[in-house]
Every structure is written in structure tokens, then in C-alpha cells.
């Protein structure tokens, strides 16, 4: 750790302070006084800012880089982790009780910051009321994020885009043009001498006569543009490692764009860079550039260890039977850059869950692109197929065809239930689903999705976000009585609806700051097998064990419905009580109900999203 003596770097501190969010609108005298008593600190990866057993004596304001703060209980167990990035602070909430700062804070990459002693900061706050109010606001934001009242996500102001091949260069102008439509002010530092200007976006070439411009010159340009808006650092991946490290180190987020053919080379470079700066996993995202021939990227197990997440995008026309998932991939990157992550939770409900397809269709047709999904039982099945990129219309027709009752079962009383029993007991769902998904894994799908199942061994829900996509569906739709538990790795797995039928909480835990829930179990008809609550004398039909099992599952889901949707910000509840739980061949009619229900509440949903980001969702009144 390197500390610059107080006052020695006043001018540098003043420049850094003026571009930090919490210092905006401070008077020049307040900023000068802060600079006079502040230490300008340089941290290497692994440097310790604070240990839980130390008395807190100062507040650390992050200028560049990132820290990891781990809150410890009295027994030394970590109870909460939080990243601290540009514009955030450590120690502000502990000023009143400095001896109670039970937090370990470590730099996860090279980081610079300004440290102020608690006594000096308190004196400055009493002298400058504008500083006092800004510190109150900063402390309030920190507190809201800790208790999850505010799920606001960071918006990276400096974004490095690394292109593994020339074909990937089309990503940057696409992002710039979309962000310009949202009235963002943008600047680009790049290495492409043949850069094609984007309207009103200043560009500065990073290399002159083949040599990287000096660090002082680069930093001066960054400082000048930091007050203007978002900065993009556009790079070729083939630069020397040390040059890449220098250019990427100033970025809050790195988007590394690859095609399937050059993914191996890209991952090798990323791994090599992280041997130099290990904390970079959390700032790097992989962007897969796909085409109409390759709609699913290849599987590389090491991806999860090297990057925080990946995006799948395509600039090609959608392939046959493919929906708009890949063409809307750039929009999901824009969501990420603007701190938006929309999730949708699809609940279980047997055949009634086919209504989710209509919900998804209306959202997509109206430009509401979700960033993540979670599904239980039928919600897992519809969700995974949608996440694979299949169009909703193709999925509807596929379900109708694949689950149409053969003539023999049409002649049997309760034949649709017996047909489902045969499908389960003979393992026919697996080959049906593999026709569309093959051996694809969840982590390869164009849209991230989690599936929910229940482990009878440990008696708890199990959330899958990696693994064979077909197996994950089979685990989640595995209705007790119709099939035996799926056993493996010390687990015995059954239908996830037993414990968590509408997994909105899963999406909140994954960082979504707006969650939509689609529930097909919010309403339950007061009739079963001809027995009606309001007509006790009505003749009833014969009961079968299969009818009872499906009805019992539905009753359980109905009673847990309010628990499942509780974390959701918006709920869509198609009324599908007119459909039997086994009527999969009426998928088109069920989807139509989902469409109708979503259309009825669409304007309300748009207004809610507008409150989240009125530029990205300009529909609010």
C-alpha cells in the first residue's frame, strides 16, 4: 500500500474529488479543504484496507478499482459481502461507533482512493453544510443497499470493449448508437485507426505511430471526459499483456467480445491476464457474437471461473423457429450498463403453465426484454425452451404435436392422466425435449435461467443454474406419484412446486432489481371431479389416484401462491381454471389466455418500468 503525504497531492485529489458522485455540487472551498487533509492511497491487489478486529479511525473513499467488504459476526463467520467500487465509501456508517466496524476490506484489483480521518471528516462536515448533506445521502444509499430496500445496481462509467477478432468490432457502434438514443453523452478512447465516427461521439486514438500514448496523456483525457459522460475504451485483444492491463485497469466493466471460433484463444488471454490481476473476474463479461448457423455457443467449463457472466448476441436475421432473443442481446447489455436487471419467475401448474408462453410473447412483442428467468415445474419447461431461443409460436405448436393424446387414450376415462403417467414411467419426456435442446447446458442458453427442484434427502429446494438443460427440466417437473425421484449425487429430486412454486426470490437473490411473476395458481376452481362447493347435491364423477395426486399438488400450489410471489415487483395472473391440469394439447388456447391477461395489465407494467428508467422505458405518464 502506498500513501501520499497529506497535502502533497492536493491538485490530484481535487481533480479526483470533483468527478466522484458524492462530491457533485460541493463548493470549491469544501473540496479544497477535503484535499488539504486527505491522503491519496494506491492499493495493490490483496492490500488490506481494514480488518474486523481493528478500531476504525478513517473513512476510505474509492476513486478507481474495487474493494471487497466482508462483514463478520462475533464468531468470525462472514454474514455479508459487498463490492465497493468508484464513488462508494467504507467506514461512513461506522463513524458513530468506530470500534464496532467488524468488517474485513481487501482490494480485489489495483485501487486508488482518498482516506480521511474520522475526526477531520467530522470537522469538515460541521464547517460545510453542503458536504454534510452529501455524506448523509451517501450513507443513506449504503444503508438502503445493505438492507435490500434499494436494489439499485451500479452503472459503470468507464467500459472497456475488447474485440477478439475484427468481426467483433460491430459491437461498439451498436452500443453507442443505442445509448445515444437514450440521451447518453459518450466518449471513446480506441485503437482503431480506421474508426468510423458515430454522431456527436468524441474519439481519441490510443496509439500514435504504433506506440501507446503516455499514461499522463491518457489520464488527462480520462479526467477531461469523466465530467462529460460515459467513456468507452475500445481495444483489440492482440495487444501485449501489459498494455491490455494498463488500458483495462481504468475500466469499471470489461466486455470481451468473441465468436465461437476464437473463444479458446480469448479465454487463454483472459486467464493469463487474471494471473497478473486475479480480482478481474468480477469486472469481465464475455459477449458471444453468434450467427444464424450457431445459435448456442460452445461449452467451455472454465468460463464460469474466468468471467462474472456472459451475454449472447447476434446481428444476423433470426434463424427459422427462433424468436427475438439473440437479436435483442445488445439491449440486454444496455440494461446491464444502465444498472437494470429484469427477471421473470414462471410458476408451476402442469398444463396450465403453458399460459406462460403467451405472457412471454406479449412482453417480447412490446419491447420488454427480460435479463434472467427462473422457473418451477411447468415454468421450468416453458422457460428453458424460451431461453434456448425457440420462438413462442414454434414452442406452442411443438407442445401441441408432442403431447397430443393418441386415439387409445382418448377412449379411456381419465385418459389424459393415464397418458401422462405413461410418458413419465417410460421416460418419454427426455427424448421429446432433446429434439429441441440436444445436450445443451443451462449456462450455454442465450438467456440465463434457474430451475427449481426439491431434494427429498435434505428436505430443501435445489436451484440449478448450470448443468444439462433437459435433466434440469426433468428434475423440476418430476411429479410425485407419476414418477419416482431422480436419484444422483446424494439427492432424490422431485417437482420443485412442492416447496417453491413461483421462484421470484431466486431472481432477487441473483441481483434482479425488477421481478415479474407469472402465476397460474393464483385462482383455484371450487370444483373437483364433479364435486362442487356451491352444489353439494351434484352427481360426482369417479375418482382416480392420478386425479387426486394432481389436484393435491394444485391445492398446495394455490395455498403457497402468496408466499411465492411476495418478492415480485409485478404479478401477472392468467385465469386458466377452465382448463384441466392435463390438457397440454390445448397449449395454444392456454397461451392465448396468457396473452390476454398480460395485455390487460401491460400499461400498468410499462408505467412501473418507467419508474425504474424513464429513458430505457419511456412509457410512463
Short mmCIF file of N, CA, C and O in Angstrom, two decimals, residues 217-287:
data_model
loop_
_atom_site.label_atom_id
_atom_site.label_comp_id
_atom_site.label_asym_id
_atom_site.label_seq_id
_atom_site.Cartn_x
_atom_site.Cartn_y
_atom_site.Cartn_z
N UNK A 217 -0.92 11.43 -20.54
CA UNK A 217 -1.82 11.90 -21.60
C UNK A 217 -3.15 11.14 -21.55
O UNK A 217 -4.22 11.74 -21.71
N UNK A 218 -3.07 9.82 -21.31
CA UNK A 218 -4.30 9.03 -21.21
C UNK A 218 -5.13 9.48 -20.02
O UNK A 218 -6.36 9.66 -20.11
N UNK A 219 -4.47 9.68 -18.88
CA UNK A 219 -5.20 10.04 -17.67
C UNK A 219 -5.81 11.43 -17.79
O UNK A 219 -6.93 11.67 -17.33
N UNK A 220 -5.09 12.34 -18.43
CA UNK A 220 -5.63 13.69 -18.64
C UNK A 220 -6.90 13.63 -19.48
O UNK A 220 -7.89 14.33 -19.19
N UNK A 221 -6.87 12.80 -20.53
CA UNK A 221 -8.06 12.66 -21.38
C UNK A 221 -9.22 12.04 -20.60
O UNK A 221 -10.37 12.49 -20.72
N UNK A 222 -8.93 11.03 -19.79
CA UNK A 222 -9.97 10.40 -18.98
C UNK A 222 -10.56 11.40 -18.00
O UNK A 222 -11.79 11.47 -17.80
N UNK A 223 -9.71 12.20 -17.35
CA UNK A 223 -10.20 13.19 -16.40
C UNK A 223 -11.10 14.21 -17.08
O UNK A 223 -12.14 14.60 -16.55
N UNK A 224 -10.69 14.63 -18.27
CA UNK A 224 -11.48 15.63 -19.01
C UNK A 224 -12.85 15.07 -19.39
O UNK A 224 -13.87 15.75 -19.27
N UNK A 225 -12.87 13.81 -19.84
CA UNK A 225 -14.13 13.22 -20.28
C UNK A 225 -15.01 12.71 -19.14
O UNK A 225 -16.21 12.52 -19.32
N UNK A 226 -14.41 12.47 -17.97
CA UNK A 226 -15.18 11.91 -16.86
C UNK A 226 -16.32 12.83 -16.45
O UNK A 226 -17.36 12.37 -15.95
N UNK A 227 -16.14 14.13 -16.64
CA UNK A 227 -17.20 15.07 -16.29
C UNK A 227 -18.27 15.15 -17.37
O UNK A 227 -19.32 15.76 -17.15
N UNK A 228 -17.99 14.57 -18.52
CA UNK A 228 -18.93 14.67 -19.64
C UNK A 228 -19.95 13.55 -19.63
O UNK A 228 -21.16 13.77 -19.77
N UNK A 229 -19.49 12.30 -19.47
CA UNK A 229 -20.42 11.17 -19.52
C UNK A 229 -19.70 9.85 -19.45
O UNK A 229 -18.65 9.72 -18.82
N UNK A 230 -20.24 8.85 -20.15
CA UNK A 230 -19.67 7.51 -20.10
C UNK A 230 -18.53 7.38 -21.11
O UNK A 230 -18.64 7.87 -22.25
N UNK A 231 -17.46 6.72 -20.69
CA UNK A 231 -16.28 6.56 -21.55
C UNK A 231 -16.14 5.10 -21.96
O UNK A 231 -16.21 4.19 -21.12
N UNK A 232 -15.94 4.87 -23.26
CA UNK A 232 -15.65 3.54 -23.78
C UNK A 232 -14.18 3.47 -24.20
O UNK A 232 -13.66 4.41 -24.83
N UNK A 233 -13.53 2.38 -23.82
CA UNK A 233 -12.14 2.14 -24.21
C UNK A 233 -12.16 0.93 -25.14
O UNK A 233 -12.36 -0.21 -24.71
N UNK A 234 -12.00 1.18 -26.43
CA UNK A 234 -12.23 0.18 -27.48
C UNK A 234 -10.90 -0.40 -27.93
O UNK A 234 -10.02 0.32 -28.43
N UNK A 235 -10.73 -1.73 -27.75
CA UNK A 235 -9.42 -2.35 -27.91
C UNK A 235 -9.45 -3.62 -28.73
O UNK A 235 -10.43 -4.37 -28.68
N UNK A 236 -8.36 -3.89 -29.40
CA UNK A 236 -8.10 -5.20 -29.99
C UNK A 236 -7.46 -6.09 -28.93
O UNK A 236 -6.64 -5.64 -28.13
N UNK A 237 -7.82 -7.36 -28.92
CA UNK A 237 -7.31 -8.28 -27.90
C UNK A 237 -5.86 -8.67 -28.12
O UNK A 237 -5.25 -9.29 -27.23
N UNK A 238 -5.29 -8.31 -29.27
CA UNK A 238 -3.96 -8.80 -29.61
C UNK A 238 -2.83 -7.92 -29.10
O UNK A 238 -1.66 -8.15 -29.43
N UNK A 239 -3.13 -6.91 -28.31
CA UNK A 239 -2.06 -6.08 -27.74
C UNK A 239 -1.23 -6.88 -26.74
O UNK A 239 -1.68 -7.91 -26.23
N UNK A 240 -0.06 -6.37 -26.43
CA UNK A 240 0.76 -7.00 -25.40
C UNK A 240 0.02 -7.01 -24.07
O UNK A 240 -0.78 -6.10 -23.78
N UNK A 241 0.32 -8.01 -23.26
CA UNK A 241 -0.39 -8.17 -22.00
C UNK A 241 -0.32 -6.93 -21.12
O UNK A 241 -1.33 -6.48 -20.57
N UNK A 242 0.85 -6.36 -20.97
CA UNK A 242 1.00 -5.21 -20.09
C UNK A 242 0.21 -4.00 -20.60
O UNK A 242 -0.33 -3.22 -19.81
N UNK A 243 0.13 -3.87 -21.92
CA UNK A 243 -0.67 -2.78 -22.49
C UNK A 243 -2.15 -3.01 -22.19
O UNK A 243 -2.88 -2.07 -21.82
N UNK A 244 -2.61 -4.26 -22.34
CA UNK A 244 -4.01 -4.56 -22.02
C UNK A 244 -4.29 -4.29 -20.55
O UNK A 244 -5.36 -3.73 -20.20
N UNK A 245 -3.38 -4.68 -19.68
CA UNK A 245 -3.57 -4.44 -18.26
C UNK A 245 -3.71 -2.95 -17.98
O UNK A 245 -4.61 -2.51 -17.24
N UNK A 246 -2.83 -2.13 -18.57
CA UNK A 246 -2.89 -0.68 -18.35
C UNK A 246 -4.21 -0.10 -18.83
O UNK A 246 -4.82 0.73 -18.16
N UNK A 247 -4.65 -0.53 -20.00
CA UNK A 247 -5.84 0.05 -20.60
C UNK A 247 -7.13 -0.46 -19.96
O UNK A 247 -8.13 0.25 -19.89
N UNK A 248 -7.11 -1.71 -19.49
CA UNK A 248 -8.30 -2.26 -18.85
C UNK A 248 -8.42 -1.88 -17.38
O UNK A 248 -9.51 -1.90 -16.81
N UNK A 249 -7.30 -1.51 -16.77
CA UNK A 249 -7.32 -1.24 -15.33
C UNK A 249 -8.14 -0.01 -14.98
O UNK A 249 -8.63 0.12 -13.86
N UNK A 250 -8.31 0.91 -15.94
CA UNK A 250 -9.09 2.12 -15.65
C UNK A 250 -10.58 1.91 -15.87
O UNK A 250 -11.38 2.82 -15.63
N UNK A 251 -10.98 0.72 -16.32
CA UNK A 251 -12.38 0.44 -16.63
C UNK A 251 -13.12 -0.14 -15.43
O UNK A 251 -12.55 -0.89 -14.64
N UNK A 252 -14.39 0.24 -15.30
CA UNK A 252 -15.25 -0.35 -14.28
C UNK A 252 -15.81 -1.69 -14.75
O UNK A 252 -16.13 -2.55 -13.93
N UNK A 253 -15.96 -1.85 -16.05
CA UNK A 253 -16.52 -3.07 -16.63
C UNK A 253 -15.81 -3.35 -17.93
O UNK A 253 -15.49 -2.43 -18.70
N UNK A 254 -15.53 -4.64 -18.20
CA UNK A 254 -14.89 -5.07 -19.44
C UNK A 254 -15.84 -6.01 -20.17
O UNK A 254 -16.32 -6.99 -19.60
N UNK A 255 -16.14 -5.69 -21.43
CA UNK A 255 -16.93 -6.56 -22.29
C UNK A 255 -15.98 -7.18 -23.31
O UNK A 255 -15.43 -6.47 -24.16
N UNK A 256 -15.75 -8.48 -23.20
CA UNK A 256 -14.80 -9.17 -24.08
C UNK A 256 -15.62 -9.92 -25.14
O UNK A 256 -16.27 -10.90 -24.86
N UNK A 257 -15.56 -9.43 -26.38
CA UNK A 257 -16.43 -9.95 -27.44
C UNK A 257 -15.69 -11.04 -28.24
O UNK A 257 -14.57 -10.84 -28.71
N UNK A 258 -16.35 -12.21 -28.36
CA UNK A 258 -15.75 -13.34 -29.06
C UNK A 258 -16.75 -13.99 -30.00
O UNK A 258 -17.96 -13.93 -29.78
N UNK A 259 -16.24 -14.61 -31.04
CA UNK A 259 -17.01 -15.53 -31.86
C UNK A 259 -16.69 -16.95 -31.39
O UNK A 259 -15.62 -17.19 -30.81
N UNK A 260 -17.57 -17.92 -31.63
CA UNK A 260 -17.28 -19.29 -31.20
C UNK A 260 -15.93 -19.80 -31.67
O UNK A 260 -15.23 -20.51 -30.93
N UNK A 261 -15.52 -19.42 -32.86
CA UNK A 261 -14.26 -19.94 -33.42
C UNK A 261 -13.02 -19.42 -32.70
O UNK A 261 -11.96 -20.06 -32.74
N UNK A 262 -13.12 -18.26 -32.05
CA UNK A 262 -11.92 -17.72 -31.38
C UNK A 262 -12.08 -17.68 -29.86
O UNK A 262 -11.30 -17.03 -29.17
N UNK A 263 -13.07 -18.41 -29.35
CA UNK A 263 -13.31 -18.39 -27.90
C UNK A 263 -12.15 -18.99 -27.12
O UNK A 263 -11.78 -18.48 -26.05
N UNK A 264 -11.57 -20.07 -27.63
CA UNK A 264 -10.47 -20.72 -26.90
C UNK A 264 -9.31 -19.75 -26.72
O UNK A 264 -8.73 -19.65 -25.62
N UNK A 265 -8.96 -19.03 -27.78
CA UNK A 265 -7.86 -18.06 -27.71
C UNK A 265 -8.19 -16.94 -26.73
O UNK A 265 -7.32 -16.49 -25.96
N UNK A 266 -9.44 -16.49 -26.74
CA UNK A 266 -9.85 -15.40 -25.83
C UNK A 266 -9.74 -15.83 -24.38
O UNK A 266 -9.22 -15.09 -23.53
N UNK A 267 -10.22 -17.02 -24.08
CA UNK A 267 -10.19 -17.49 -22.70
C UNK A 267 -8.75 -17.68 -22.22
O UNK A 267 -8.45 -17.47 -21.04
N UNK A 268 -7.87 -18.06 -23.13
CA UNK A 268 -6.46 -18.22 -22.77
C UNK A 268 -5.86 -16.87 -22.38
O UNK A 268 -5.12 -16.77 -21.39
N UNK A 269 -6.21 -15.82 -23.14
CA UNK A 269 -5.70 -14.49 -22.82
C UNK A 269 -6.26 -13.99 -21.49
O UNK A 269 -5.54 -13.46 -20.64
N UNK A 270 -7.58 -14.18 -21.30
CA UNK A 270 -8.22 -13.73 -20.06
C UNK A 270 -7.61 -14.42 -18.85
O UNK A 270 -7.34 -13.80 -17.82
N UNK A 271 -7.37 -15.72 -18.99
CA UNK A 271 -6.76 -16.47 -17.89
C UNK A 271 -5.36 -15.94 -17.59
O UNK A 271 -4.95 -15.80 -16.42
N UNK A 272 -4.62 -15.64 -18.64
CA UNK A 272 -3.26 -15.11 -18.46
C UNK A 272 -3.30 -13.75 -17.77
O UNK A 272 -2.49 -13.47 -16.88
N UNK A 273 -4.25 -12.89 -18.17
CA UNK A 273 -4.37 -11.57 -17.55
C UNK A 273 -4.73 -11.70 -16.07
O UNK A 273 -4.23 -10.95 -15.23
N UNK A 274 -5.58 -12.66 -15.76
CA UNK A 274 -6.01 -12.81 -14.37
C UNK A 274 -4.92 -13.43 -13.50
O UNK A 274 -4.99 -13.35 -12.27
N UNK A 275 -3.91 -14.02 -14.12
CA UNK A 275 -2.75 -14.45 -13.33
C UNK A 275 -1.95 -13.23 -12.88
O UNK A 275 -1.21 -13.29 -11.89
N UNK A 276 -2.14 -12.12 -13.60
CA UNK A 276 -1.48 -10.87 -13.21
C UNK A 276 -2.36 -10.06 -12.26
O UNK A 276 -1.87 -9.45 -11.32
N UNK A 277 -3.69 -10.05 -12.54
CA UNK A 277 -4.63 -9.30 -11.70
C UNK A 277 -5.82 -10.22 -11.42
O UNK A 277 -6.81 -10.23 -12.15
N UNK A 278 -5.75 -10.99 -10.34
CA UNK A 278 -6.74 -12.04 -10.09
C UNK A 278 -8.13 -11.50 -9.84
O UNK A 278 -9.12 -12.15 -10.11
N UNK A 279 -8.26 -10.28 -9.33
CA UNK A 279 -9.58 -9.75 -8.98
C UNK A 279 -10.42 -9.34 -10.17
O UNK A 279 -11.53 -8.83 -9.99
N UNK A 280 -9.92 -9.54 -11.38
CA UNK A 280 -10.64 -9.05 -12.55
C UNK A 280 -11.82 -9.93 -12.97
O UNK A 280 -12.57 -9.53 -13.84
N UNK A 281 -11.98 -11.09 -12.39
CA UNK A 281 -13.12 -11.91 -12.79
C UNK A 281 -14.42 -11.13 -12.65
O UNK A 281 -15.31 -11.21 -13.50
N UNK A 282 -14.57 -10.37 -11.57
CA UNK A 282 -15.83 -9.68 -11.27
C UNK A 282 -16.09 -8.50 -12.20
O UNK A 282 -17.19 -7.96 -12.19
N UNK A 283 -15.11 -8.08 -12.97
CA UNK A 283 -15.35 -6.93 -13.84
C UNK A 283 -15.42 -7.32 -15.32
O UNK A 283 -15.74 -6.47 -16.16
N UNK A 284 -15.15 -8.59 -15.65
CA UNK A 284 -15.15 -9.02 -17.05
C UNK A 284 -16.42 -9.79 -17.39
O UNK A 284 -16.82 -10.71 -16.67
N UNK A 285 -17.05 -9.40 -18.48
CA UNK A 285 -18.19 -10.13 -19.05
C UNK A 285 -17.79 -10.61 -20.45
O UNK A 285 -17.16 -9.87 -21.21
N UNK A 286 -18.17 -11.84 -20.77
CA UNK A 286 -17.92 -12.37 -22.10
C UNK A 286 -19.15 -12.10 -22.96
O UNK A 286 -20.28 -12.29 -22.52
N UNK A 287 -18.93 -11.62 -24.17
CA UNK A 287 -20.02 -11.36 -25.12
C UNK A 287 -19.84 -12.29 -26.31
O UNK A 287 -18.88 -12.16 -27.08
#
